[in-house]
Short mmCIF file of C-alpha atoms and ligand atoms in Angstrom, two decimals:
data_model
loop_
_atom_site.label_atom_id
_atom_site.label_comp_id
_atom_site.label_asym_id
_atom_site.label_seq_id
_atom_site.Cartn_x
_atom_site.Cartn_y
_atom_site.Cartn_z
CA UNK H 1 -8.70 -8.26 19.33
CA UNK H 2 -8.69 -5.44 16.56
CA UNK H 3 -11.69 -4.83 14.77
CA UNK H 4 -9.87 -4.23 11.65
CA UNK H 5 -8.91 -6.89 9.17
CA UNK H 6 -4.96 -7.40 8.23
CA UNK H 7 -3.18 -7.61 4.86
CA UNK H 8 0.31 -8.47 3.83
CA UNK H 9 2.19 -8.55 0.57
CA UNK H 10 4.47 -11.77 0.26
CA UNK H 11 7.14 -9.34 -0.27
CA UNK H 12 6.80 -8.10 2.91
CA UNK H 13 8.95 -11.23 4.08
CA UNK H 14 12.00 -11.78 2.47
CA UNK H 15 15.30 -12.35 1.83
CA UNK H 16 16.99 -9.14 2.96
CA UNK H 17 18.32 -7.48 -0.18
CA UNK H 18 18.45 -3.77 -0.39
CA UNK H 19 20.94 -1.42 -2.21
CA UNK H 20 23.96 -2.02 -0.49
CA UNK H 21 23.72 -5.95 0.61
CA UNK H 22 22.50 -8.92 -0.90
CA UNK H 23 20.58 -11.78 0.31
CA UNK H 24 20.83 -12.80 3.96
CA UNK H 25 17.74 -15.00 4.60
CA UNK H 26 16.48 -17.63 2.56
CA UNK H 27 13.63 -17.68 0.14
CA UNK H 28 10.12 -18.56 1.57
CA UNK H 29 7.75 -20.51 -0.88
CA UNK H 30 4.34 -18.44 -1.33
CA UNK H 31 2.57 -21.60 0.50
CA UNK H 32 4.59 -21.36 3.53
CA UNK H 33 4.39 -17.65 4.08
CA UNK H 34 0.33 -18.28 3.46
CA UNK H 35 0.32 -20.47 6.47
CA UNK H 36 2.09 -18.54 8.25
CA UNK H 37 0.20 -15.36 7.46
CA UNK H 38 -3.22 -16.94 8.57
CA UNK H 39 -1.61 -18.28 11.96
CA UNK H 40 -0.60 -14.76 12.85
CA UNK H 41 -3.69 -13.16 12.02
CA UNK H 42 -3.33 -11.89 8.78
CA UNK H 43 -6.66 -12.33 6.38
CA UNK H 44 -5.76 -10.65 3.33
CA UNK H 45 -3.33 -10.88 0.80
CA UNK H 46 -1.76 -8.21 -1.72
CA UNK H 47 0.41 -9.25 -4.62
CA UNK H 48 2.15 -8.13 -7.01
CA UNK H 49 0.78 -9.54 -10.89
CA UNK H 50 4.51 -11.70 -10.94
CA UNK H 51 3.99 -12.99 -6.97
CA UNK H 52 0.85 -14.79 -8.59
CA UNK H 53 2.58 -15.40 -11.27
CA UNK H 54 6.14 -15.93 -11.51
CA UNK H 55 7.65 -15.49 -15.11
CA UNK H 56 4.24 -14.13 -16.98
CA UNK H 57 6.66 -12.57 -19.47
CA UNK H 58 6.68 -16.12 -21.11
CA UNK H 59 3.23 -17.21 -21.01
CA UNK H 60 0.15 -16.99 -23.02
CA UNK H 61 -2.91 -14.72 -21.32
CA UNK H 62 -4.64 -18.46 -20.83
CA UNK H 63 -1.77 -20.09 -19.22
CA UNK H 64 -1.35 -16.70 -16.69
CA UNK H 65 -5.18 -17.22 -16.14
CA UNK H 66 -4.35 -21.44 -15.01
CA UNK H 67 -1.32 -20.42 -13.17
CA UNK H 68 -3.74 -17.88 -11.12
CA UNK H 69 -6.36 -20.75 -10.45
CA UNK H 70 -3.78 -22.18 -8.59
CA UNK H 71 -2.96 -19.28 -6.25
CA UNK H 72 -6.38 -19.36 -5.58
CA UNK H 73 -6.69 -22.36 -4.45
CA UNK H 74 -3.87 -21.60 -1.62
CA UNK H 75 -5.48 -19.05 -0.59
CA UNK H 76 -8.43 -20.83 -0.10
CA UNK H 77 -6.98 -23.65 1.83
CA UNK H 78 -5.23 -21.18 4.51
CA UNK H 79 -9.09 -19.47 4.88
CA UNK H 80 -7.47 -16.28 2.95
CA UNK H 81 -8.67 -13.82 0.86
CA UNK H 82 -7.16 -11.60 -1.73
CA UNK H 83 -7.07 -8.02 -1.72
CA UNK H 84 -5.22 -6.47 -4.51
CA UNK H 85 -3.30 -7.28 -7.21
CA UNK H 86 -0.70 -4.62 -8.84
CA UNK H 87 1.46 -5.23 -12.11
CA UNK H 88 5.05 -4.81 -10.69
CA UNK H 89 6.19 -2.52 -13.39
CA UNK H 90 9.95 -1.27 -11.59
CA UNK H 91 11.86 -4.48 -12.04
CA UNK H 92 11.46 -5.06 -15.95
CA UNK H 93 14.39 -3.99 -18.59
CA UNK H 94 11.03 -2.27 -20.00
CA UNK H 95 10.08 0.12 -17.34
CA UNK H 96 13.72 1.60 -17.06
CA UNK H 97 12.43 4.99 -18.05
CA UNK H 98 8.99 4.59 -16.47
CA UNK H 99 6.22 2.33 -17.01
CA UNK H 100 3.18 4.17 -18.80
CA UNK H 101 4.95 7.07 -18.96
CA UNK H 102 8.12 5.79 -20.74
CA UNK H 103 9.41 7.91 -23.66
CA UNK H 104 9.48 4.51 -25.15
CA UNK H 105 6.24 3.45 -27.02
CA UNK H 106 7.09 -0.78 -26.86
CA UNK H 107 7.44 0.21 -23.44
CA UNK H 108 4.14 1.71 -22.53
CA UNK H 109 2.85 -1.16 -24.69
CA UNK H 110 4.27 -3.52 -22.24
CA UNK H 111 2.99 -1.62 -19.24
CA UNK H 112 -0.69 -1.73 -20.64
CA UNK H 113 -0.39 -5.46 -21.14
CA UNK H 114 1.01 -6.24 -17.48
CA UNK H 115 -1.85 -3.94 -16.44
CA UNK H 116 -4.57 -5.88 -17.87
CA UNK H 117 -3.15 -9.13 -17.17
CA UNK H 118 -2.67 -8.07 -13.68
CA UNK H 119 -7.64 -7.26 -14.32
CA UNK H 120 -7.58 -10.41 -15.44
CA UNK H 121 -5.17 -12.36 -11.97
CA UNK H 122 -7.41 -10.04 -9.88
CA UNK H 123 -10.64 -11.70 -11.12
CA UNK H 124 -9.16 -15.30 -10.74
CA UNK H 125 -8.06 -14.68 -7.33
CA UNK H 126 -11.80 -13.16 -6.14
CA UNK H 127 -10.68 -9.27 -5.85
CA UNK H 128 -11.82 -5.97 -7.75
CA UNK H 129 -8.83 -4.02 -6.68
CA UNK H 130 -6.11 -2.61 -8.98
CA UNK H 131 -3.54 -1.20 -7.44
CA UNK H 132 -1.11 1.09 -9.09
CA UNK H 133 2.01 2.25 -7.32
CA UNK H 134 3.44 4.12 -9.78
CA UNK H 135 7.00 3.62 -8.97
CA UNK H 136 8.76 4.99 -11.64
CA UNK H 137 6.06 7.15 -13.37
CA UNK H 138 8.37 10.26 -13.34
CA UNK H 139 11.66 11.51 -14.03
CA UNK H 140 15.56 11.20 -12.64
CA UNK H 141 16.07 14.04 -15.61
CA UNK H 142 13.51 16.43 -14.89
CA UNK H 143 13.79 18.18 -18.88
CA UNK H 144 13.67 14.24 -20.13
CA UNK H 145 9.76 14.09 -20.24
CA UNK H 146 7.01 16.34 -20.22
CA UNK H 147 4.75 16.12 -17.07
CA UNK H 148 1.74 17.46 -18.29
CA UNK H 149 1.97 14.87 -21.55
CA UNK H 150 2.88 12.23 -19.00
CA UNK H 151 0.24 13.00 -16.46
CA UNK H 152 -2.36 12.79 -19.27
CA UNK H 153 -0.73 9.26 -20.12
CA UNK H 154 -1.63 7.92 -16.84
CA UNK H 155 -5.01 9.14 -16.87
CA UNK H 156 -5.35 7.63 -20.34
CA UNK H 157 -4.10 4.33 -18.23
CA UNK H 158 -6.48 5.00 -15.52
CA UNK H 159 -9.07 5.14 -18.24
CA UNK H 160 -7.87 1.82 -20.25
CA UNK H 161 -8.27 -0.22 -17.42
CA UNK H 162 -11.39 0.75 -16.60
CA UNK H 163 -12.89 0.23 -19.82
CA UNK H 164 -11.11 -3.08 -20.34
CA UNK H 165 -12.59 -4.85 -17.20
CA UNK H 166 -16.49 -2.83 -15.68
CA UNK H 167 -15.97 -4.64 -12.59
CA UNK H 168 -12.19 -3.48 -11.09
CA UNK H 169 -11.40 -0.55 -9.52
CA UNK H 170 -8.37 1.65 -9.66
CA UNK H 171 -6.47 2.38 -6.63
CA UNK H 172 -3.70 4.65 -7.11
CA UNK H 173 -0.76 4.18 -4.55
CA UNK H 174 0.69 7.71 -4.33
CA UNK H 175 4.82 7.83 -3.23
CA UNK H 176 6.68 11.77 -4.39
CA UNK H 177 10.29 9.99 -4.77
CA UNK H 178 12.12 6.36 -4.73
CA UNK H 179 12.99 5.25 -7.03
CA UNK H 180 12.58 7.81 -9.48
CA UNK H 181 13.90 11.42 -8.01
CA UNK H 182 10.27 13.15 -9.23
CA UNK H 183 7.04 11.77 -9.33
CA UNK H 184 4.34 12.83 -11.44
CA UNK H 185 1.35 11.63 -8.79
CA UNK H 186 3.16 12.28 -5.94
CA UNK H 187 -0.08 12.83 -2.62
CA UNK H 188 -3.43 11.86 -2.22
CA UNK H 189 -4.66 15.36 -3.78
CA UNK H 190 -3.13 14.15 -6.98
CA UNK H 191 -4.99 11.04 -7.13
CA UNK H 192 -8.28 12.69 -6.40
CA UNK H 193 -7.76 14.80 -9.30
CA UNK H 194 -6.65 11.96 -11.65
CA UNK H 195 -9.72 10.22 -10.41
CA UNK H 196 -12.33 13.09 -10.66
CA UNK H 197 -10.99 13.36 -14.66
CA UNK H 198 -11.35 9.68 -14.96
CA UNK H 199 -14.03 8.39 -17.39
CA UNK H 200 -15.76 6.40 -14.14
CA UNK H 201 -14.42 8.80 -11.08
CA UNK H 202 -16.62 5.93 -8.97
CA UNK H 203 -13.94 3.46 -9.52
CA UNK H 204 -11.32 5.37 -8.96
CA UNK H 205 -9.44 6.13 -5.37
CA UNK H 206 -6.21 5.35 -2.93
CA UNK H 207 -3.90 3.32 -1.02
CA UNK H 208 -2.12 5.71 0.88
CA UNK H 209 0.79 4.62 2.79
CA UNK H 210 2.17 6.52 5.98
CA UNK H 211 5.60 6.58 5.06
CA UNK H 212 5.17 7.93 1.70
CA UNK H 213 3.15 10.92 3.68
CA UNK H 214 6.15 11.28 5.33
CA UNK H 215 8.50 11.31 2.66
CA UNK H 216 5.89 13.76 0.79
CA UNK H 217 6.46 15.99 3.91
CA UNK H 218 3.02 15.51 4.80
CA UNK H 219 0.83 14.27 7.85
CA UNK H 220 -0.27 10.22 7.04
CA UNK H 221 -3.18 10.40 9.11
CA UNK H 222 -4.41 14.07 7.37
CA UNK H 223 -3.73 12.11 4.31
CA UNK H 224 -5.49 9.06 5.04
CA UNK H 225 -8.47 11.53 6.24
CA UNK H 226 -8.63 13.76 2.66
CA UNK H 227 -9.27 10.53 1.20
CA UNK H 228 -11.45 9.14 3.41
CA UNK H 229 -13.70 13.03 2.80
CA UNK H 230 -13.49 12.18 -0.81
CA UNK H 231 -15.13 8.73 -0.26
CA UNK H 232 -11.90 7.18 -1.88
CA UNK H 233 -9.96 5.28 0.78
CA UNK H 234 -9.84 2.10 -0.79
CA UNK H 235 -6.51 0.37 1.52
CA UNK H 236 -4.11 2.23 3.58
CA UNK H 237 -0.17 0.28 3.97
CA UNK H 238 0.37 1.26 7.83
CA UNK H 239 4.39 1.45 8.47
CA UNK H 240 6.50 4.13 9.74
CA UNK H 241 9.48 6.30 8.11
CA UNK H 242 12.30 8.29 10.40
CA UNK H 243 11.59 11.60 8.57
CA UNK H 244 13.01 12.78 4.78
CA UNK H 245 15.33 10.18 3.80
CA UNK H 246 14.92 6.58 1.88
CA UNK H 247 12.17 4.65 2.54
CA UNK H 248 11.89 2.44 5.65
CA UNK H 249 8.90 0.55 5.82
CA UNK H 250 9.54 0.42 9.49
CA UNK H 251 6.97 -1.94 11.67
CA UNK H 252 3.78 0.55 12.41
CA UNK H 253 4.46 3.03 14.86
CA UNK H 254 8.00 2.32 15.03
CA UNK H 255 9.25 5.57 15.15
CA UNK H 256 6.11 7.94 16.35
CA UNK H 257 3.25 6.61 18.14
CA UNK H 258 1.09 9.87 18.18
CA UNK H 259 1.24 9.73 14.69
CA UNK H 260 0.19 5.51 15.00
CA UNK H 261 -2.26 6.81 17.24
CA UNK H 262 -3.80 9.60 14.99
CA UNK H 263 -3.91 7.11 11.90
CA UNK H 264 -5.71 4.37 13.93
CA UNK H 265 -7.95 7.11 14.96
CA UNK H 266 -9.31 8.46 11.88
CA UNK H 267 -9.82 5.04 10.87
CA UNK H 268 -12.11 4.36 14.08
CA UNK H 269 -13.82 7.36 13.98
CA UNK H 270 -14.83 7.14 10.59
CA UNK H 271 -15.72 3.69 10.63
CA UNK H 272 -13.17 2.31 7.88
CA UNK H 273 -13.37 -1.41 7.12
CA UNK H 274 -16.99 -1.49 6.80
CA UNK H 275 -17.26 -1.77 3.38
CA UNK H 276 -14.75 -4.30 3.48
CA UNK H 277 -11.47 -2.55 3.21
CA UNK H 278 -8.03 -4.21 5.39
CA UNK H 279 -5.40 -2.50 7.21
CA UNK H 280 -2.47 -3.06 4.81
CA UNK H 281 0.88 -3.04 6.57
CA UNK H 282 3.54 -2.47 3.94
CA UNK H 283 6.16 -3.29 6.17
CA UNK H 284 10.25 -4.37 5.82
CA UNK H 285 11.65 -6.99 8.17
CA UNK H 286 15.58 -5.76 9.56
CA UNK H 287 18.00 -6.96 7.82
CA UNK H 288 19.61 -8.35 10.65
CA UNK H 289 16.81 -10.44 11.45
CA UNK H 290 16.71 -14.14 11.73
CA UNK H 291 15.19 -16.55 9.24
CA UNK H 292 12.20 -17.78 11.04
CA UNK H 293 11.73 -14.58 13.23
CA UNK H 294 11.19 -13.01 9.96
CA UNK H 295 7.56 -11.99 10.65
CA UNK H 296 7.76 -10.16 13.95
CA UNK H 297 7.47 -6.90 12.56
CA UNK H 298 4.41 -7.74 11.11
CA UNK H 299 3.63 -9.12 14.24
CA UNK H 300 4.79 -5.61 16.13
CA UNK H 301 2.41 -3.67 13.65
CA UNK H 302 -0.75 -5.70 14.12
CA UNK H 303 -0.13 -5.31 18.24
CA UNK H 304 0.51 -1.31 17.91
CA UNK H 305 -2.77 -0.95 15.71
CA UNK H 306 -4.54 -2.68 18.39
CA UNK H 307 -2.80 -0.88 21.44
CA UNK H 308 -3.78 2.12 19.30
CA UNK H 309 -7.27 0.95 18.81
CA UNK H 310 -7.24 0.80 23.15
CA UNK H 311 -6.31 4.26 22.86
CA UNK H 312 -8.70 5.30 20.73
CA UNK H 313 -11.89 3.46 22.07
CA UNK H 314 -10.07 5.20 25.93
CA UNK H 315 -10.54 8.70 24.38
CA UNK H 316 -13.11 10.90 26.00
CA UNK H 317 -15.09 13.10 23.68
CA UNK H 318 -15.81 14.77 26.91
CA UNK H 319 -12.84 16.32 27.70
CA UNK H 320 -12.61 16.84 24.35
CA UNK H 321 -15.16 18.87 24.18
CA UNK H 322 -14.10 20.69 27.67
CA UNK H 323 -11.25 21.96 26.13
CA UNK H 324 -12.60 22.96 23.29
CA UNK H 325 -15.42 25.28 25.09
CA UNK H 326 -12.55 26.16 27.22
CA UNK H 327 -10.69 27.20 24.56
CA UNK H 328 -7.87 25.25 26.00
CA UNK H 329 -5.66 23.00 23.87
CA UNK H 330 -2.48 22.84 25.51
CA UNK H 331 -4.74 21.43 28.22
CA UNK H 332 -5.64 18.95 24.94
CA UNK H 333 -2.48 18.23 24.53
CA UNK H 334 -1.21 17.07 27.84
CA UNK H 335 -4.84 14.76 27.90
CA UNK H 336 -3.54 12.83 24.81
CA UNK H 337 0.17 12.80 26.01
CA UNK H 338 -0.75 11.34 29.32
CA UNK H 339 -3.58 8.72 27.09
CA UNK H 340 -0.72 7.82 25.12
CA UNK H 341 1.52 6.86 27.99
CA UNK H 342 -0.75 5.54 30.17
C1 GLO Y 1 6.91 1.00 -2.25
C2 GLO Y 1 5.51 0.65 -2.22
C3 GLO Y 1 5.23 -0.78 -2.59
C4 GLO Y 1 3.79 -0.98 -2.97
C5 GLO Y 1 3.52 -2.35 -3.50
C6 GLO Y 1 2.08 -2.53 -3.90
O1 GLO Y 1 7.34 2.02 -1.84
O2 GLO Y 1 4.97 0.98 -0.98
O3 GLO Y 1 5.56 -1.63 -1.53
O4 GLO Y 1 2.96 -0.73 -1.89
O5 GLO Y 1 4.34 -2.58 -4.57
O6 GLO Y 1 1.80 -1.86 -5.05
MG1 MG Y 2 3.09 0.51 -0.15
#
């Protein structure tokens, strides 16, 4: 048993589509992959402002509200809770050039409103969390926008929504790259500092996914610790990434366990979860998987963070210790090696 708490995204089962391929699976209704997420384990859910509510473009700020109600309701009868809700502001014909830093002004406008719908879903569905991933909040032209004007603009978001709703909190989901080619909040260091500015720093922290670490050339778990120094690690999305290149979501620990093994740690040893906080796994099914077997990999990630938890709760602050009056941390080294395959 792990002693961490699970979330998903419903779009982390799907139909298969990426850049080169369509469709190969078919379409799960929200219900079904609810059941299924509570008879796996799962206990949290993260959606997306349309994966509450399909089509808000076309509806009134009531009707989103009613259409919410009834999300909640699922989520109730499957015993689950919601975690986050985040406007999904990369599909749109109005977040082409960005989001809240488009050089268009209709199209900032339209960010802002998804934003605070997305306050007002979060309170129907029981959750205080916000999350931005700010997907294409940079440039593909570099000379096209200016960053500092544009990194102002998403403080000035940061700031909106937390004067529009007292309650929520902001959790900024930082990636460097994909889809845009720069980002303008592209680590955990750059949240922190959009967050100290902020006019309520208190409500303001992370998600920090391991694979865009990776893809920021960085160490997840060193990551996932700066945050968790700052007091700001409000959800991590455990997956794995094979090194500089587009962005896998591969099933947690995938590709390098020591890494697996140093994330689960600093979450142990610093006692994550107790204020409430899940172990996100932002992860992508294979393509070539079959319909039905379409949840193993969030399966595989919820086994390797508790063979990882084993690990952790197996190392010996002794030895640790040893080596470290001994000076001796190639002897360190071989310890976790061996606790890693062992
Ligand atoms: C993509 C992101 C994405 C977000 C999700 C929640 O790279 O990781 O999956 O986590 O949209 O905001
Ligand atoms: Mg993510």
């Amino acid at each position: 048993m792990s002693r961490f708490r699970f979330s998903v995204g419903p779009w982390n089962v799907n139909e298969g589509v990426e850049a080169f391929g369509p469709a190969v699976r078919p379409s799960i209704p929200l219900e079904e992959k609810f059941k299924k997420f509570a008879e796996i384990g799962i206990s949290g859910v993260q959606f997306h402002d349309d994966d509450a509510v399909p089509n808000m473009n076309d509806l009134s700020e009531a009707e989103i509200i009613e259409e919410a109600k009834k999300v909640k309701a699922l989520l109730d009868k499957y015993g689950l809770e919601a975690e986050f809700v985040a406007p999904r502001l990369w599909q749109d014909p109005h977040t082409t050039d960005g989001a809240f830093t488009s050089n268009f002004p209709e199209d900032r406008e339209f960010a802002m409103w998804r934003a605070y719908r997305s306050c007002d879903i979060a309170k129907v569905l029981g959750t205080k969390k916000i999350v931005l991933w700010l997907a294409r909040e940079g440039t593909l032209c570099q000379e096209s926008k200016s960053a500092v004007e544009n990194v102002n603009r998403l403080l000035d978001t940061v700031n909106k929504l937390l004067a529009y709703d007292p309650e929520i909190e902001v959790l900024i989901e930082p990636k460097p790259n994909e889809p845009i080619d720069r980002s303008f909040c592209p680590t955990v260091g750059h949240v922190m500092a959009l967050g100290a500015k902020s006019i309520d720093p208190k409500r303001v922290g992370c998600v920090m996914e391991s694979a865009h670490a990776i893809l920021a050339g960085l160490d997840p778990a060193n990551e996932m610790s700066f945050a968790i120094a700052m007091g700001k690690l409000g959800s991590v999305h455990f997956n794995d990434q094979n090194g500089v290149r587009y962005d896998q979501d591969k099933s947690f620990g995938a590709e390098n366990l020591r890494s697996a093994f140093n994330q689960v740690k600093v979450l142990c040893d610093n006692n994550y979860g107790a204020n409430g906080e899940f172990v996100g796994l932002d992860v992508k099914c294979m393509r070539t998987q079959r319909p039905g077997d379409d949840y193993q990999h969030i399966i595989n990630s919820m086994r390797l963070v508790e063979i990882m938890e084993e690990k952790v709760d197996r190392f010996d602050n002794a030895v640790l210790q040893q080596c470290i009056d001994e000076k001796n941390y190639e002897k360190l080294e071989l310890y976790v090696l061996e606790l890693l395959t062992h």
